[in-house]
CSV table of C-alpha atoms in Angstrom, one decimal:
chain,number,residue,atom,x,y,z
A,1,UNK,CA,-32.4,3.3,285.4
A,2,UNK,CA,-32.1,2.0,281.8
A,3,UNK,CA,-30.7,-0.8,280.4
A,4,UNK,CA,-29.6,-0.8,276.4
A,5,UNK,CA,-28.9,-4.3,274.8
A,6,UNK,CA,-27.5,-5.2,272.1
A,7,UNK,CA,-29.2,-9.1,270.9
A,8,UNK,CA,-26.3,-10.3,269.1
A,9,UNK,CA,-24.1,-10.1,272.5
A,10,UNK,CA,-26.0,-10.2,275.3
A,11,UNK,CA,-26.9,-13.9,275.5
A,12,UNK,CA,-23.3,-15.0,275.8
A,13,UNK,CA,-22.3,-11.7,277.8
A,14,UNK,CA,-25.5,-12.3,280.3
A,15,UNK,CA,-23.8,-15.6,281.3
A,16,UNK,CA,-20.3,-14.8,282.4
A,17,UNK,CA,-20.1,-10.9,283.3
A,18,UNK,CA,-21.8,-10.3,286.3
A,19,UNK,CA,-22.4,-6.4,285.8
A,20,UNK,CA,-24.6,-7.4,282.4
A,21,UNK,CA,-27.3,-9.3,284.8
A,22,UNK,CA,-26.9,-6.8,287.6
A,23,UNK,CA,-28.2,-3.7,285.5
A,24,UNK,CA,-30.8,-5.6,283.5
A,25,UNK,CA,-31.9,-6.4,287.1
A,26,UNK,CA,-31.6,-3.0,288.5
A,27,UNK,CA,-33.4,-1.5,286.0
A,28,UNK,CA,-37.2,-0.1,285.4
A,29,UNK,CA,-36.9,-0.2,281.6
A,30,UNK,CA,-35.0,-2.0,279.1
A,31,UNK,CA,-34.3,-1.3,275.6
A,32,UNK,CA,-33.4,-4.1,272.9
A,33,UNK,CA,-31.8,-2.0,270.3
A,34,UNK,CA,-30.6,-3.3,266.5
A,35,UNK,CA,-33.5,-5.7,266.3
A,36,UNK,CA,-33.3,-5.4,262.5
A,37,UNK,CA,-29.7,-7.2,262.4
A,38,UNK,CA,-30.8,-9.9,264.9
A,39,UNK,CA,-33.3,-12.9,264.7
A,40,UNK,CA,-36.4,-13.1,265.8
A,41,UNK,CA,-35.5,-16.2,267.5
A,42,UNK,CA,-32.5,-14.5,269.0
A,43,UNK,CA,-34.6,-11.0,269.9
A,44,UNK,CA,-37.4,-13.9,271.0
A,45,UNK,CA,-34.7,-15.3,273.7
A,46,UNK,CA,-33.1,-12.2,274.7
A,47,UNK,CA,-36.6,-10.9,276.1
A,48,UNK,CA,-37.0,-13.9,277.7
A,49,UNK,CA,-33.8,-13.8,279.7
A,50,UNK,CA,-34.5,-9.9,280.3
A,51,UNK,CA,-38.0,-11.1,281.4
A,52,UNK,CA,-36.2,-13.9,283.7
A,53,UNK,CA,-34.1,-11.5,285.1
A,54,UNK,CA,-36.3,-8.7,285.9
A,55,UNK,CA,-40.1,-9.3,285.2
A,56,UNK,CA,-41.0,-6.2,286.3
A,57,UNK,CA,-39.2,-4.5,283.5
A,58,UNK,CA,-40.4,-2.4,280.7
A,59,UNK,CA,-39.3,-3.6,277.4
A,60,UNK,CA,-38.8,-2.2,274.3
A,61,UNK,CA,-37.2,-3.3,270.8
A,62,UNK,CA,-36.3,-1.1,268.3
A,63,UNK,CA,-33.9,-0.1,266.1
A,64,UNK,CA,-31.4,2.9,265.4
A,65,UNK,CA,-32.1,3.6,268.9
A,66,UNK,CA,-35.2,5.0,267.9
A,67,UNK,CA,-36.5,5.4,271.9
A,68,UNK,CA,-37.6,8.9,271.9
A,69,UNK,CA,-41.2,8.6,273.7
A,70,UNK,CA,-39.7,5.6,275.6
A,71,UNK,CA,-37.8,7.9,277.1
A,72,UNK,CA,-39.8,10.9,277.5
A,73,UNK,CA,-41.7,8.5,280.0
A,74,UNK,CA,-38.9,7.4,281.5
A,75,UNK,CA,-37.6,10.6,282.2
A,76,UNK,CA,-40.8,11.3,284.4
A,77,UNK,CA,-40.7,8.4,286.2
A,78,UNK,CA,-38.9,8.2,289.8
A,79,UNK,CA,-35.5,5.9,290.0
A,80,UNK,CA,-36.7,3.0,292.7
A,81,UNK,CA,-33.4,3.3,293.9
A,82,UNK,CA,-33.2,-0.6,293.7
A,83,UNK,CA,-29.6,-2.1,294.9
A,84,UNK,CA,-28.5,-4.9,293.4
A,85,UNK,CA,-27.4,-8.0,295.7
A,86,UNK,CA,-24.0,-9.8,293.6
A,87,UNK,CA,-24.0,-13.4,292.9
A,88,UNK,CA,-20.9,-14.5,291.5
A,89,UNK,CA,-20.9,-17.0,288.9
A,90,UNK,CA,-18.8,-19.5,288.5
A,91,UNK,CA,-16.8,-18.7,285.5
A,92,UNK,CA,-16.6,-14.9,287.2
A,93,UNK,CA,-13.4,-13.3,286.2
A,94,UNK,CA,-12.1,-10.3,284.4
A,95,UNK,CA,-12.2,-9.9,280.2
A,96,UNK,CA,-9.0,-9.9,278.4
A,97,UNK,CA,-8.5,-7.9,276.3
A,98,UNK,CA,-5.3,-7.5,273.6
A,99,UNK,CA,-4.3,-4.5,271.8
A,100,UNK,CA,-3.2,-4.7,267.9
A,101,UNK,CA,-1.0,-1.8,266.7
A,102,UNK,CA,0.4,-1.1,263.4
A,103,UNK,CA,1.9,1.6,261.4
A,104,UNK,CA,1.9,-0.4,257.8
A,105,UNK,CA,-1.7,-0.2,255.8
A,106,UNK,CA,-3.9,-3.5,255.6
A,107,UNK,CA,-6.9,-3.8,253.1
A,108,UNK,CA,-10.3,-4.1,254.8
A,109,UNK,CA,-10.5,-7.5,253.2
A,110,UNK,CA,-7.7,-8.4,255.0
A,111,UNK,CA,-9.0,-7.3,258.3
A,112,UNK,CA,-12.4,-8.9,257.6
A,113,UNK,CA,-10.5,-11.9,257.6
A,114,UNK,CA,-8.5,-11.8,260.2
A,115,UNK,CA,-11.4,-10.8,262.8
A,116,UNK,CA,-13.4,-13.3,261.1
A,117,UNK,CA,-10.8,-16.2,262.2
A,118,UNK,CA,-10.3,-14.0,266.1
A,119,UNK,CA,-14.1,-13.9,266.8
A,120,UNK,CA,-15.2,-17.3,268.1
A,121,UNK,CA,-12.7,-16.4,271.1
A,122,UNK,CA,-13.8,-13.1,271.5
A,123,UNK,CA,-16.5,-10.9,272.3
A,124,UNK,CA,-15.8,-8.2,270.0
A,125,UNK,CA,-13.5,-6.8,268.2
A,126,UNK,CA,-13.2,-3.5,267.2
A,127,UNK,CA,-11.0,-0.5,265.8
A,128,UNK,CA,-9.8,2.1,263.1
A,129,UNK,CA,-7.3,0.6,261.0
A,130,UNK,CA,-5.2,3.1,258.1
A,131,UNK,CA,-5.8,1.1,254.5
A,132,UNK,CA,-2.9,0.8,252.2
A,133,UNK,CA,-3.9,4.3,250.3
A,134,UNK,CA,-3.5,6.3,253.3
A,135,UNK,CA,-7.8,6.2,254.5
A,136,UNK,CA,-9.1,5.0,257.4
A,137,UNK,CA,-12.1,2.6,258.3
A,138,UNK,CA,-13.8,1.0,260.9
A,139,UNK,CA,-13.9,-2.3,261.9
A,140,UNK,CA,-16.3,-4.1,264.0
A,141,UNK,CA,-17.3,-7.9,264.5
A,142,UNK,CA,-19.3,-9.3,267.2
A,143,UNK,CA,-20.5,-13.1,267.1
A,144,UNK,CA,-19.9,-14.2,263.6
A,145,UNK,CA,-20.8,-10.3,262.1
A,146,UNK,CA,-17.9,-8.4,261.0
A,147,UNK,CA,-18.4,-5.1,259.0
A,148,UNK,CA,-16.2,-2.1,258.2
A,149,UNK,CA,-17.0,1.5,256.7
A,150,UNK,CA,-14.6,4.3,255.6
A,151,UNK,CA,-13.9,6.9,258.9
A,152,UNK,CA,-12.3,10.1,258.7
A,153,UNK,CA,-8.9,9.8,261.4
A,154,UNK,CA,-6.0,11.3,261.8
A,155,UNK,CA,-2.5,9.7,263.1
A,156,UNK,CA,-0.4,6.4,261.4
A,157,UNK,CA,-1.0,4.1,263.6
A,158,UNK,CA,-3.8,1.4,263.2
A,159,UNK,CA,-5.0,0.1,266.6
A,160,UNK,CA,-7.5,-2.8,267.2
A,161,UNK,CA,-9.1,-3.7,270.5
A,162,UNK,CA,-9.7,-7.7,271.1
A,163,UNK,CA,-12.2,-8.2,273.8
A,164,UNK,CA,-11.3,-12.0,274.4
A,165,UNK,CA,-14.0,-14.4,275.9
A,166,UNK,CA,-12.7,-15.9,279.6
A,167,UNK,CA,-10.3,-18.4,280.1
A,168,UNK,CA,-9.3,-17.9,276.2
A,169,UNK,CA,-5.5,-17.6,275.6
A,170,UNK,CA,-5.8,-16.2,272.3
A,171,UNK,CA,-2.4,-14.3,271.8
A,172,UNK,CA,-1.0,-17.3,269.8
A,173,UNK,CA,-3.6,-17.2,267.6
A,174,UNK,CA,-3.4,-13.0,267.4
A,175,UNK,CA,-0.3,-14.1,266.4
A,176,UNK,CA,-1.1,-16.6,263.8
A,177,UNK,CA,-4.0,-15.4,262.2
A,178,UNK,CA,-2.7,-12.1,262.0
A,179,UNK,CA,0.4,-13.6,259.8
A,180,UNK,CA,-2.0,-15.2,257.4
A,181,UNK,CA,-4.5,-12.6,257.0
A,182,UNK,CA,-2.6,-9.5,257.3
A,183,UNK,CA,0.9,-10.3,256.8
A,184,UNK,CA,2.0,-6.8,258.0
A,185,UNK,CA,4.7,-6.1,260.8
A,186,UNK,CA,2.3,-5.7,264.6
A,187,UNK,CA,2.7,-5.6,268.5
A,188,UNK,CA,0.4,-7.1,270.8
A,189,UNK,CA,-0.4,-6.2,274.3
């Protein structure tokens, strides 16, 4: 098996979703994409956990995904067939998440800014959202990285996807944030 990890989530997703140690664990070979957009103090402790984890573990960083001969040898190599044993950990328990839709257009500045005051209780947040002349982007943020980019989408409805961290009740500040940032009628699920 191969793993693929992103470094600017993995640290914080290592430690409290179970399933993120258990395949780093159960795999041969592990891949530390987007090391361009990451330290090398944060790509320097995400091998090191990887390495803690699973020592026996073929690493590789790169970026773009750029894992062609990596592979190639992979692909030749036999699965171990390695099951992993669970250990819960304490703060175990499943993600919320929270759904954003709207039918009215918000400026990408304006969503910047509102994922920008969501993320430090969430581990991403992500989705395409109609602008104010009728075109669609993408936004994405992830620690304290948000970015957006024109898409090509059909339908009138924006719809955002909050991955909240555990134990966060963040619907009041959906709520509040959104009112400042946005200022655009919403429903949250």
């Amino acid at each position: 098996m191969t793993a693929l990890v992103d470094p600017e989530s993995f640290l914080d997703l290592a430690e409290v979703v179970n399933a993120v140690g258990e395949q780093i664990i159960g795999s041969q070979r592990v891949i530390i994409n987007k090391v361009d957009l990451a330290s090398p103090e944060t790509v320097r402790r995400v091998r090191e956990k990887v390495q803690t984890l699973n020592p026996s573990a073929e690493i590789l960083e790169t970026s773009y995904a750029q894992v062609e001969r990596f592979l190639e040898r992979a692909l030749r190599q036999p699965s171990t067939g390695m099951f992993v044993l669970r250990h819960i950990k304490e703060a175990y328990g499943r993600l919320v998440h929270h759904i954003i839709r709207t039918k009215e257009g918000i400026a990408p500045e304006s969503m910047a800014a509102f994922v920008r005051e969501i993320l430090p209780g969430a581990f991403r947040i992500k989705g395409i959202v109609r602008d104010r002349d009728g075109s669609c982007f993408y936004v994405d943020g992830v620690n304290d990285n948000v970015t957006w980019r024109s898409v090509q989408a059909t339908g009138d409805e924006s719809k955002i996807v909050i991955i909240a961290k555990m134990g966060k009740a963040l619907e009041p500040k959906i709520r509040s944030a959104w009112k400042a940032c946005c200022g655009v009628s919403f429903t949250v699920e």
